[in-house]
CSV table of C-alpha atoms and ligand atoms in Angstrom, one decimal:
chain,number,residue,atom,x,y,z
A,1,MET,CA,-150.8,-56.0,23.0
A,2,ILE,CA,-148.7,-53.5,21.0
A,3,ARG,CA,-145.7,-52.1,22.9
A,4,PHE,CA,-145.2,-48.5,22.1
A,5,THR,CA,-141.4,-48.8,22.0
A,6,ALA,CA,-139.0,-46.7,19.9
A,7,LYS,CA,-138.5,-49.8,17.8
A,8,LEU,CA,-142.2,-50.1,17.2
A,9,GLY,CA,-142.3,-46.4,16.3
A,10,ILE,CA,-140.2,-47.4,13.3
A,11,TYR,CA,-142.6,-50.2,12.4
A,12,PHE,CA,-145.6,-47.9,12.7
A,13,MET,CA,-144.1,-45.8,9.8
A,14,LEU,CA,-143.6,-49.0,7.8
A,15,LEU,CA,-147.3,-49.3,6.8
A,16,ASP,CA,-147.8,-45.6,6.4
A,17,ASN,CA,-145.6,-45.2,3.3
A,18,THR,CA,-148.2,-44.3,0.7
A,19,GLU,CA,-145.8,-43.7,-2.1
A,20,ASN,CA,-144.8,-47.4,-2.0
A,21,GLY,CA,-148.3,-48.5,-0.9
A,22,PHE,CA,-149.9,-47.1,-4.1
A,23,ILE,CA,-146.9,-47.7,-6.4
A,24,LEU,CA,-149.0,-49.5,-9.0
A,25,LYS,CA,-151.8,-46.9,-9.1
A,26,SER,CA,-152.0,-43.9,-11.5
A,27,ASN,CA,-153.6,-40.7,-10.3
A,28,PHE,CA,-156.7,-41.5,-12.2
A,29,GLU,CA,-157.0,-45.0,-10.6
A,30,LEU,CA,-156.4,-43.5,-7.1
A,31,LYS,CA,-159.2,-40.9,-7.7
A,32,LYS,CA,-161.5,-43.7,-8.9
A,33,ALA,CA,-160.7,-45.8,-5.8
A,34,TYR,CA,-161.4,-42.8,-3.6
A,35,PHE,CA,-164.7,-42.2,-5.1
A,36,LEU,CA,-165.6,-45.9,-4.8
A,37,PHE,CA,-164.6,-46.1,-1.1
A,38,LYS,CA,-166.5,-42.9,-0.4
A,39,ILE,CA,-169.7,-44.5,-1.8
A,40,ILE,CA,-169.1,-47.8,0.0
A,41,SER,CA,-168.6,-45.9,3.3
A,42,ASN,CA,-172.2,-44.7,3.1
A,43,ARG,CA,-174.6,-47.5,4.1
A,44,ALA,CA,-177.6,-45.9,2.4
A,45,LEU,CA,-175.8,-45.5,-0.9
A,46,THR,CA,-174.4,-49.0,-0.7
A,47,ASN,CA,-177.9,-50.4,-0.1
A,48,ILE,CA,-179.3,-48.3,-3.0
A,49,GLY,CA,-176.5,-49.5,-5.3
A,50,LYS,CA,-177.0,-53.2,-4.2
A,51,ASN,CA,-180.7,-53.1,-4.9
A,52,ALA,CA,-180.3,-51.3,-8.2
A,53,LEU,CA,-177.7,-53.8,-9.3
A,54,GLU,CA,-179.8,-56.8,-8.4
A,55,LEU,CA,-182.9,-55.3,-10.1
A,56,SER,CA,-181.0,-54.4,-13.2
A,57,LEU,CA,-179.6,-57.9,-13.5
A,58,LYS,CA,-183.1,-59.3,-13.2
A,59,LEU,CA,-184.4,-56.9,-15.8
A,60,LYS,CA,-181.4,-57.7,-18.0
A,61,LEU,CA,-180.5,-54.0,-18.2
A,62,PRO,CA,-177.0,-53.4,-19.7
A,63,ILE,CA,-175.3,-52.2,-16.6
A,64,LEU,CA,-172.4,-54.6,-16.4
A,65,PHE,CA,-170.0,-52.1,-18.0
A,66,ILE,CA,-170.5,-49.8,-15.0
A,67,VAL,CA,-169.8,-52.7,-12.6
A,68,LYS,CA,-166.7,-53.6,-14.7
A,69,GLY,CA,-165.2,-50.1,-14.5
A,70,THR,CA,-165.9,-49.7,-10.8
A,71,VAL,CA,-166.2,-52.4,-8.1
A,72,PHE,CA,-165.1,-55.3,-10.4
A,73,GLU,CA,-161.9,-53.5,-11.4
A,74,GLN,CA,-161.2,-52.6,-7.7
A,75,PHE,CA,-161.9,-56.0,-6.1
A,76,CYS,CA,-161.4,-58.6,-8.9
A,77,SER,CA,-158.4,-59.5,-11.0
A,78,GLY,CA,-160.2,-60.5,-14.2
A,79,GLU,CA,-162.8,-62.7,-15.8
A,80,THR,CA,-160.6,-65.7,-16.6
A,81,LEU,CA,-157.5,-67.3,-15.1
A,82,ASP,CA,-155.3,-66.1,-18.0
A,83,GLU,CA,-156.5,-62.5,-17.7
A,84,SER,CA,-156.0,-62.6,-13.9
A,85,PHE,CA,-152.4,-63.9,-14.4
A,86,LYS,CA,-151.5,-60.5,-15.8
A,87,THR,CA,-152.4,-59.0,-12.5
A,88,VAL,CA,-150.4,-61.7,-10.8
A,89,GLN,CA,-147.4,-60.8,-12.8
A,90,LYS,CA,-147.8,-57.1,-12.1
A,91,LEU,CA,-148.0,-57.7,-8.4
A,92,TYR,CA,-145.1,-60.1,-8.5
A,93,GLU,CA,-142.8,-57.3,-9.9
A,94,LYS,CA,-143.2,-55.7,-6.5
A,95,ASN,CA,-142.6,-59.0,-4.6
A,96,VAL,CA,-146.3,-59.4,-3.8
A,97,LYS,CA,-147.5,-62.9,-4.6
A,98,SER,CA,-151.1,-64.0,-5.3
A,99,TYR,CA,-153.6,-66.8,-4.9
A,100,LEU,CA,-156.5,-67.0,-7.3
A,101,HIS,CA,-160.0,-68.0,-6.6
A,102,TYR,CA,-162.8,-68.6,-9.0
A,103,SER,CA,-165.4,-66.6,-6.9
A,104,VAL,CA,-168.5,-67.8,-8.5
A,105,GLU,CA,-171.1,-69.2,-6.1
A,106,GLY,CA,-172.7,-72.3,-7.5
A,107,LEU,CA,-176.0,-74.0,-6.7
A,108,GLU,CA,-176.4,-76.4,-3.8
A,109,ASN,CA,-176.5,-79.7,-5.7
A,110,GLU,CA,-174.1,-82.6,-6.6
A,111,GLU,CA,-173.6,-81.4,-10.2
A,112,SER,CA,-172.5,-78.0,-9.1
A,113,TYR,CA,-170.2,-79.5,-6.4
A,114,ASP,CA,-168.5,-81.6,-9.1
A,115,LEU,CA,-168.1,-78.6,-11.4
A,116,SER,CA,-166.5,-76.7,-8.5
A,117,LEU,CA,-164.2,-79.6,-7.8
A,118,LYS,CA,-163.0,-79.5,-11.4
A,119,GLU,CA,-162.3,-75.7,-11.0
A,120,VAL,CA,-160.2,-76.3,-7.9
A,121,LEU,CA,-158.3,-79.2,-9.5
A,122,ASN,CA,-157.6,-77.0,-12.6
A,123,SER,CA,-156.4,-74.2,-10.4
A,124,ILE,CA,-153.9,-76.6,-8.7
A,125,ASP,CA,-152.5,-77.6,-12.1
A,126,PHE,CA,-152.4,-73.9,-13.1
A,127,VAL,CA,-150.4,-73.0,-9.9
A,128,ALA,CA,-148.1,-76.0,-10.3
A,129,LYS,CA,-147.1,-74.8,-13.8
A,130,ARG,CA,-146.2,-71.3,-12.7
A,131,ASN,CA,-143.3,-70.8,-10.3
A,132,ILE,CA,-144.5,-67.5,-9.0
A,133,LEU,CA,-147.6,-69.1,-7.5
A,134,ASP,CA,-147.6,-71.1,-4.3
A,135,PHE,CA,-151.1,-71.4,-2.9
A,136,THR,CA,-154.7,-72.0,-4.1
A,137,VAL,CA,-157.9,-72.0,-2.1
A,138,PHE,CA,-161.4,-73.4,-2.0
A,139,LYS,CA,-164.6,-72.9,0.0
A,140,PRO,CA,-166.0,-76.2,1.5
A,141,THR,CA,-169.6,-75.4,0.7
A,142,ALA,CA,-168.6,-75.2,-3.0
A,143,ILE,CA,-168.0,-78.9,-2.9
A,144,ALA,CA,-170.2,-80.2,-0.1
A,145,SER,CA,-173.7,-79.8,1.0
A,146,SER,CA,-174.0,-77.4,4.0
A,147,LYS,CA,-177.1,-79.3,5.2
A,148,ILE,CA,-175.0,-82.5,5.6
A,149,LEU,CA,-172.0,-80.7,7.0
A,150,GLN,CA,-174.4,-79.2,9.6
A,151,LYS,CA,-175.8,-82.6,10.5
A,152,VAL,CA,-172.4,-84.1,11.0
A,153,SER,CA,-171.3,-81.0,13.0
A,154,GLU,CA,-174.4,-81.5,15.3
A,155,LYS,CA,-173.4,-85.2,15.6
A,156,LYS,CA,-176.8,-86.3,14.2
A,157,GLU,CA,-177.2,-89.7,12.6
A,158,LEU,CA,-177.1,-89.7,8.8
A,159,ASP,CA,-179.4,-91.9,6.8
A,160,GLU,CA,-178.0,-94.1,4.0
A,161,ASP,CA,-178.4,-91.5,1.3
A,162,GLU,CA,-176.9,-88.7,3.4
A,163,LYS,CA,-174.0,-91.0,4.3
A,164,GLU,CA,-173.3,-91.6,0.7
A,165,LEU,CA,-173.4,-87.8,0.0
A,166,PHE,CA,-171.1,-87.1,2.9
A,167,ASP,CA,-168.6,-89.8,1.7
A,168,LYS,CA,-168.7,-88.2,-1.7
A,169,ALA,CA,-167.9,-84.8,-0.2
A,170,VAL,CA,-165.0,-86.2,1.8
A,171,GLU,CA,-163.7,-87.8,-1.4
A,172,ARG,CA,-163.9,-84.4,-3.2
A,173,PHE,CA,-161.7,-83.0,-0.3
A,174,ASN,CA,-159.4,-85.9,-0.8
A,175,GLU,CA,-159.1,-85.5,-4.5
A,176,ILE,CA,-158.1,-81.8,-4.0
A,177,CYS,CA,-155.6,-82.4,-1.2
A,178,SER,CA,-154.1,-85.4,-2.9
A,179,LEU,CA,-153.5,-83.5,-6.2
A,180,ALA,CA,-152.2,-80.5,-4.2
A,181,HIS,CA,-149.7,-82.8,-2.4
A,182,LYS,CA,-148.7,-84.5,-5.6
A,183,ARG,CA,-148.1,-81.1,-7.3
A,184,ASP,CA,-146.6,-79.5,-4.2
A,185,VAL,CA,-149.2,-76.7,-4.2
A,186,LYS,CA,-150.3,-75.4,-0.8
A,187,ILE,CA,-154.1,-75.5,-0.3
A,188,LEU,CA,-156.1,-73.1,1.9
A,189,VAL,CA,-159.5,-74.3,3.1
A,190,ASP,CA,-161.8,-71.3,3.9
A,191,ALA,CA,-163.7,-71.2,7.2
A,192,GLU,CA,-167.5,-70.9,7.2
A,193,GLU,CA,-170.3,-70.6,9.7
A,194,SER,CA,-169.8,-72.2,13.1
A,195,TRP,CA,-172.7,-74.7,12.7
A,196,ILE,CA,-171.0,-76.4,9.8
A,197,GLN,CA,-167.4,-75.8,10.8
A,198,ASP,CA,-166.9,-78.8,13.1
A,199,ALA,CA,-167.5,-81.2,10.1
A,200,ILE,CA,-165.1,-79.1,8.0
A,201,ASP,CA,-162.4,-79.2,10.8
A,202,GLN,CA,-162.8,-83.0,11.0
A,203,ILE,CA,-162.4,-83.5,7.3
A,204,VAL,CA,-159.4,-81.1,7.0
A,205,LEU,CA,-157.7,-82.8,10.0
A,206,LYS,CA,-158.1,-86.1,8.1
A,207,MET,CA,-156.4,-84.5,5.1
A,208,MET,CA,-153.6,-83.0,7.2
A,209,LEU,CA,-152.9,-86.5,8.7
A,210,LYS,CA,-152.6,-87.8,5.2
A,211,TYR,CA,-150.8,-85.1,3.3
A,212,ASN,CA,-149.0,-82.9,5.9
A,213,LYS,CA,-146.4,-85.6,6.8
A,214,GLU,CA,-143.4,-83.8,5.3
A,215,LYS,CA,-144.6,-80.2,5.5
A,216,ALA,CA,-147.8,-78.2,5.6
A,217,ILE,CA,-149.7,-78.6,2.3
A,218,VAL,CA,-153.2,-78.4,3.7
A,219,TYR,CA,-154.1,-75.3,5.7
A,220,ASN,CA,-157.3,-75.0,7.7
A,221,THR,CA,-158.7,-71.6,8.7
A,222,SER,CA,-159.2,-70.5,12.3
A,223,GLN,CA,-161.7,-67.7,12.9
A,224,MET,CA,-160.5,-66.0,16.1
A,225,TYR,CA,-163.8,-64.1,16.7
A,226,ARG,CA,-164.8,-67.5,18.1
A,227,HIS,CA,-163.9,-67.8,21.7
A,228,ASP,CA,-163.1,-71.5,21.5
A,229,ARG,CA,-160.4,-71.2,18.7
A,230,LEU,CA,-157.3,-70.9,20.9
A,231,LYS,CA,-158.3,-74.2,22.4
A,232,TYR,CA,-158.7,-75.6,18.9
A,233,LEU,CA,-155.2,-74.5,18.0
A,234,LYS,CA,-153.8,-76.0,21.1
A,235,SER,CA,-155.5,-79.3,20.4
A,236,LEU,CA,-154.0,-79.3,16.9
A,237,LYS,CA,-150.5,-78.9,18.4
A,238,GLU,CA,-151.1,-82.0,20.5
A,239,ILE,CA,-152.3,-84.0,17.5
A,240,ALA,CA,-149.4,-82.8,15.4
A,241,LYS,CA,-146.9,-83.9,18.1
A,242,LYS,CA,-148.5,-87.3,18.5
A,243,GLU,CA,-149.1,-88.1,14.8
A,244,GLU,CA,-145.9,-86.4,13.6
A,245,ILE,CA,-147.6,-84.1,11.1
A,246,PHE,CA,-147.3,-80.4,10.3
A,247,VAL,CA,-150.2,-78.0,10.7
A,248,GLY,CA,-151.0,-75.2,8.3
A,249,ILE,CA,-153.3,-72.4,9.7
A,250,LYS,CA,-154.8,-69.4,8.0
A,251,LEU,CA,-155.7,-67.1,11.0
A,252,VAL,CA,-158.6,-64.7,10.4
A,253,ARG,CA,-161.0,-62.8,12.7
A,254,GLY,CA,-164.1,-64.2,10.9
A,255,ALA,CA,-166.6,-62.9,8.3
A,256,TYR,CA,-170.0,-64.0,9.6
A,257,ILE,CA,-170.4,-62.2,12.8
A,258,GLU,CA,-173.9,-60.8,12.2
A,259,LYS,CA,-175.3,-64.2,11.0
A,260,GLU,CA,-173.7,-65.9,14.0
A,261,ASN,CA,-175.1,-63.6,16.6
A,262,LYS,CA,-178.5,-63.5,15.0
A,263,ARG,CA,-178.8,-67.3,14.9
A,264,ALA,CA,-177.6,-67.7,18.5
A,265,LEU,CA,-180.1,-65.1,19.7
A,266,LYS,CA,-183.0,-66.7,17.7
A,267,ASN,CA,-182.2,-70.2,18.9
A,268,ASN,CA,-181.4,-69.2,22.4
A,269,TYR,CA,-177.8,-70.5,22.7
A,270,LYS,CA,-174.6,-68.8,23.7
A,271,SER,CA,-173.0,-67.1,20.7
A,272,PRO,CA,-169.7,-68.6,19.7
A,273,ILE,CA,-168.4,-65.1,19.1
A,274,CYS,CA,-166.2,-63.2,21.5
A,275,GLY,CA,-168.2,-60.6,23.5
A,276,SER,CA,-166.5,-57.6,22.0
A,277,LYS,CA,-164.2,-56.4,19.3
A,278,ASP,CA,-161.4,-56.0,21.8
A,279,LEU,CA,-161.8,-59.6,22.9
A,280,THR,CA,-161.6,-60.8,19.3
A,281,ASP,CA,-158.5,-58.7,18.8
A,282,ILE,CA,-156.9,-60.2,21.9
A,283,ASN,CA,-157.9,-63.7,20.8
A,284,PHE,CA,-156.5,-63.1,17.3
A,285,ASN,CA,-153.2,-61.8,18.6
A,286,SER,CA,-153.0,-64.7,21.1
A,287,GLY,CA,-153.6,-67.2,18.3
A,288,ALA,CA,-150.8,-65.5,16.3
A,289,GLU,CA,-148.4,-65.7,19.3
A,290,PHE,CA,-149.3,-69.3,19.9
A,291,ILE,CA,-148.6,-70.3,16.3
A,292,LEU,CA,-145.3,-68.3,16.1
A,293,SER,CA,-144.2,-70.0,19.3
A,294,ASN,CA,-144.7,-73.4,17.7
A,295,LEU,CA,-143.2,-72.9,14.3
A,296,THR,CA,-141.5,-76.3,14.3
A,297,LEU,CA,-145.0,-77.7,13.9
A,298,PHE,CA,-147.1,-74.9,12.4
A,299,SER,CA,-147.0,-72.8,9.2
A,300,PHE,CA,-148.8,-69.5,9.5
A,301,PHE,CA,-150.9,-67.6,7.1
A,302,SER,CA,-152.2,-64.3,8.6
A,303,GLY,CA,-155.4,-63.2,6.9
A,304,THR,CA,-156.0,-59.7,8.3
A,305,HIS,CA,-156.0,-56.0,7.4
A,306,ASN,CA,-155.7,-55.0,11.0
A,307,GLU,CA,-152.5,-53.0,11.2
A,308,LYS,CA,-152.1,-53.4,15.0
A,309,SER,CA,-152.2,-57.2,14.6
A,310,ILE,CA,-149.6,-57.0,11.8
A,311,TYR,CA,-147.3,-54.9,13.9
A,312,LYS,CA,-147.8,-57.4,16.7
A,313,ILE,CA,-146.8,-60.3,14.5
A,314,ILE,CA,-143.7,-58.4,13.3
A,315,ASP,CA,-142.9,-57.7,16.9
A,316,ILE,CA,-143.2,-61.3,17.9
A,317,MET,CA,-141.1,-62.3,14.9
A,318,LYS,CA,-138.4,-59.9,15.9
A,319,SER,CA,-138.4,-61.0,19.5
A,320,LYS,CA,-138.1,-64.7,18.4
A,321,LYS,CA,-135.4,-63.8,15.9
A,322,ILE,CA,-137.5,-65.1,13.0
A,323,ASN,CA,-136.4,-63.9,9.6
A,324,ASN,CA,-138.8,-61.5,7.8
A,325,ASN,CA,-138.9,-64.0,4.8
A,326,ASP,CA,-139.3,-67.2,6.9
A,327,SER,CA,-141.0,-69.6,4.4
A,328,LYS,CA,-143.5,-70.7,7.1
A,329,ILE,CA,-145.0,-67.2,7.5
A,330,TRP,CA,-147.3,-65.4,5.0
A,331,PHE,CA,-149.3,-62.2,5.2
A,332,GLY,CA,-152.5,-62.3,3.2
A,333,GLN,CA,-154.7,-59.4,2.1
A,334,LEU,CA,-157.7,-59.1,-0.3
A,335,TYR,CA,-157.2,-57.7,-3.7
A,336,GLY,CA,-158.3,-54.0,-3.8
A,337,MET,CA,-157.8,-53.5,-0.1
A,338,SER,CA,-155.0,-52.5,2.2
A,339,ASP,CA,-152.3,-52.0,-0.5
A,340,ASN,CA,-150.3,-50.0,2.0
A,341,ILE,CA,-149.9,-53.3,4.0
A,342,SER,CA,-149.1,-55.5,1.0
A,343,PHE,CA,-146.6,-53.3,-0.8
A,344,ASN,CA,-144.8,-52.0,2.4
A,345,LEU,CA,-144.5,-55.5,3.9
A,346,ALA,CA,-143.2,-56.9,0.6
A,347,LYS,CA,-140.7,-54.1,0.3
A,348,ASN,CA,-139.4,-55.0,3.7
A,349,GLY,CA,-138.8,-58.7,2.8
A,350,PHE,CA,-141.9,-60.3,4.3
A,351,ASN,CA,-143.9,-63.0,2.4
A,352,VAL,CA,-147.0,-61.2,1.1
A,353,ILE,CA,-149.8,-62.7,-0.8
A,354,LYS,CA,-153.0,-61.2,-2.2
A,355,TYR,CA,-156.3,-63.1,-2.6
A,356,LEU,CA,-157.4,-62.5,-6.2
A,357,PRO,CA,-161.0,-63.4,-6.9
A,358,PHE,CA,-161.9,-63.8,-10.6
A,359,GLY,CA,-164.8,-64.9,-12.8
A,360,PRO,CA,-167.3,-63.6,-15.3
A,361,ILE,CA,-168.5,-60.2,-14.1
A,362,LYS,CA,-172.2,-61.2,-13.9
A,363,LYS,CA,-171.3,-64.3,-11.8
A,364,VAL,CA,-169.1,-62.6,-9.3
A,365,VAL,CA,-171.7,-60.0,-8.4
A,366,PRO,CA,-172.6,-61.7,-5.0
A,367,TYR,CA,-168.9,-61.6,-4.1
A,368,LEU,CA,-168.7,-57.9,-5.0
A,369,ILE,CA,-171.9,-57.1,-3.0
A,370,ARG,CA,-170.3,-58.9,0.0
A,371,ARG,CA,-167.1,-56.9,-0.4
A,372,ALA,CA,-169.1,-53.6,-0.5
A,373,GLU,CA,-171.2,-54.6,2.5
A,374,GLU,CA,-168.2,-55.7,4.6
A,375,ASN,CA,-166.4,-52.4,3.8
A,376,THR,CA,-169.5,-50.5,4.9
A,377,SER,CA,-169.8,-52.3,8.2
A,378,VAL,CA,-166.0,-52.3,9.0
A,379,LYS,CA,-166.0,-48.5,9.2
A,380,GLY,CA,-162.3,-48.2,10.3
A,381,GLN,CA,-161.1,-50.1,7.3
A,382,THR,CA,-162.8,-47.8,4.8
A,383,SER,CA,-161.9,-44.6,6.5
A,384,ARG,CA,-158.3,-45.8,6.6
A,385,GLU,CA,-158.4,-46.5,2.8
A,386,LEU,CA,-159.8,-43.0,2.2
A,387,GLU,CA,-157.2,-41.4,4.5
A,388,LEU,CA,-154.3,-43.2,2.8
A,389,ILE,CA,-155.5,-42.3,-0.8
A,390,LYS,CA,-155.9,-38.7,0.3
A,391,THR,CA,-152.4,-38.5,1.7
A,392,GLU,CA,-150.9,-40.1,-1.4
A,393,LEU,CA,-152.8,-37.7,-3.8
A,394,LYS,CA,-151.6,-34.8,-1.7
A,395,ARG,CA,-148.0,-36.1,-1.7
A,396,ARG,CA,-148.0,-36.5,-5.5
A,397,LYS,CA,-149.3,-32.9,-5.9
A,398,THR,CA,-146.4,-31.5,-3.9
A,399,THR,CA,-143.6,-33.6,-5.4
B,401,FAD,C1,-156.6,-63.2,3.1
B,401,FAD,C2,-157.9,-63.3,3.8
B,401,FAD,C3,-158.6,-64.5,3.9
B,401,FAD,C4,-159.8,-64.6,4.6
B,401,FAD,N1,-160.4,-65.8,4.7
B,401,FAD,C5,-161.5,-65.9,5.4
B,401,FAD,C6,-162.2,-67.2,5.7
B,401,FAD,O1,-161.8,-68.2,5.1
B,401,FAD,N2,-163.3,-67.2,6.5
B,401,FAD,C7,-163.8,-66.1,7.1
B,401,FAD,O2,-164.7,-66.2,7.9
B,401,FAD,N3,-163.2,-64.9,6.9
B,401,FAD,C8,-162.1,-64.8,6.1
B,401,FAD,N4,-161.6,-63.5,5.9
B,401,FAD,C9,-162.2,-62.3,6.4
B,401,FAD,C10,-161.8,-62.0,7.8
B,401,FAD,O3,-162.4,-63.0,8.7
B,401,FAD,C11,-162.4,-60.6,8.3
B,401,FAD,O4,-163.7,-60.6,8.2
B,401,FAD,C12,-161.8,-59.5,7.7
B,401,FAD,O5,-160.5,-59.7,7.3
B,401,FAD,C13,-161.8,-58.2,8.6
B,401,FAD,O6,-161.1,-58.5,9.8
B,401,FAD,P1,-159.6,-57.9,10.0
B,401,FAD,O7,-158.8,-58.8,10.8
B,401,FAD,O8,-159.0,-57.6,8.7
B,401,FAD,O9,-159.7,-56.5,10.6
B,401,FAD,P2,-160.6,-55.7,11.7
B,401,FAD,O10,-161.3,-54.6,10.9
B,401,FAD,O11,-159.8,-55.2,12.8
B,401,FAD,O12,-161.7,-56.6,12.3
B,401,FAD,C14,-163.0,-56.7,11.9
B,401,FAD,C15,-163.5,-58.1,12.4
B,401,FAD,O13,-163.5,-58.1,13.8
B,401,FAD,C16,-164.6,-58.9,14.3
B,401,FAD,N5,-165.5,-58.1,15.1
B,401,FAD,C17,-166.0,-56.9,14.7
B,401,FAD,N6,-166.9,-56.4,15.6
B,401,FAD,C18,-166.9,-57.3,16.6
B,401,FAD,C19,-167.6,-57.4,17.9
B,401,FAD,N7,-168.4,-56.5,18.3
B,401,FAD,N8,-167.4,-58.5,18.6
B,401,FAD,C20,-166.5,-59.5,18.3
B,401,FAD,N9,-165.8,-59.4,17.1
B,401,FAD,C21,-166.0,-58.4,16.3
B,401,FAD,C22,-165.2,-59.5,13.0
B,401,FAD,O14,-164.6,-60.7,12.8
B,401,FAD,C23,-164.9,-58.5,12.0
B,401,FAD,O15,-164.9,-59.0,10.7
B,401,FAD,C24,-160.3,-63.4,5.2
B,401,FAD,C25,-159.6,-62.2,5.1
B,401,FAD,C26,-158.4,-62.1,4.5
B,401,FAD,C27,-157.7,-60.8,4.4
């Protein structure tokens, strides 16, 4: 837990500096962001907006210009890689790095998986050619069938056709990780629902055994809202010691809580999710402490907007005399959110990286709807954004 020491008092101020946190935003942009978060904070308005947007798209009404000037501008970096790179450069001027993701959700078929594979391979080449980029990312279900991942996770026997499809999926993972290794680009594998995650963990471990011999190139994601994940991290440590590999971990709380609890209730099994938010917080912080205590084997990517967890990580780093800019530690936030965390950590020498989703406006709508819904349900996050923007607008008025 956080220790309320005089030392931490100083850190508490670190993320509160709104002048630095919003250094890239004009007054107009700040007011627009305020208006947007205000709407998003209201569940009824978010639902109305979501339904109106879906209907307008179906009816082919020309409403994309509204999306572009509002949620798209707030949460996406552009429509193409080149357009997004301008945002990358802007952030980099303030020492904030980026990783780009083509956030278009494809169909569940082999053709779509091959297309997504191509996108990821392109993104690795794109990163390799630009020295201000280090990481790229992919979502396993963009390149593999969730049905087969589920069957493998449930340890059910696959028939011949399914075996062939699973082998193809593993080969796609291999192509990505092999190119990432060859080009020296770190690759983050997103975590998904618990009922397909075991298969993903198995495949990613296979990739780590192959490509993480000299350093962590392949990073798996550990969702700490799952009560079994500390055990998982400990098992990775034993494997890393035995097999002489390095482990890359993106630590998050987890994005699918409602789906997870609903499914567990419906099918009458114990939910894999911690029993309360407090337990998830403790689990996340314990995971961070465990990784930071084993930095000879682990590289750590913290994917959180929770300021208490960030102060906790900083506190552990200080107590272990780990430098702020240790190359094995990264702090990740989503584009359009928690800029106070990103810019203030970067100013203090920590390695900071923003997740930049991009893609044609029409095709990233599902991502944008998810962003709005998540901000609606994570009340604390949205009210914190609103409070910070208000503080900064007031500060600008008086200076
Ligand atoms: C850079 C980055 C990458 C990410 N990548 C992934 C990914 O690959 N896969 C993925 O699933 N998510 C991913 N996420 C999303 C992440 O898992 C969280 O949903 C999101 O960041 C909110 O959590 P938080 O730690 O920022 O903050 P908080 O607002 O402190 O935590 C909210 C989270 O706490 C948990 N929680 C809330 N209520 C309860 C409850 N009653 N009981 C138990 N737990 C509860 C949930 O996980 C919820 O999302 C990523 C986030 C970031 C910033």
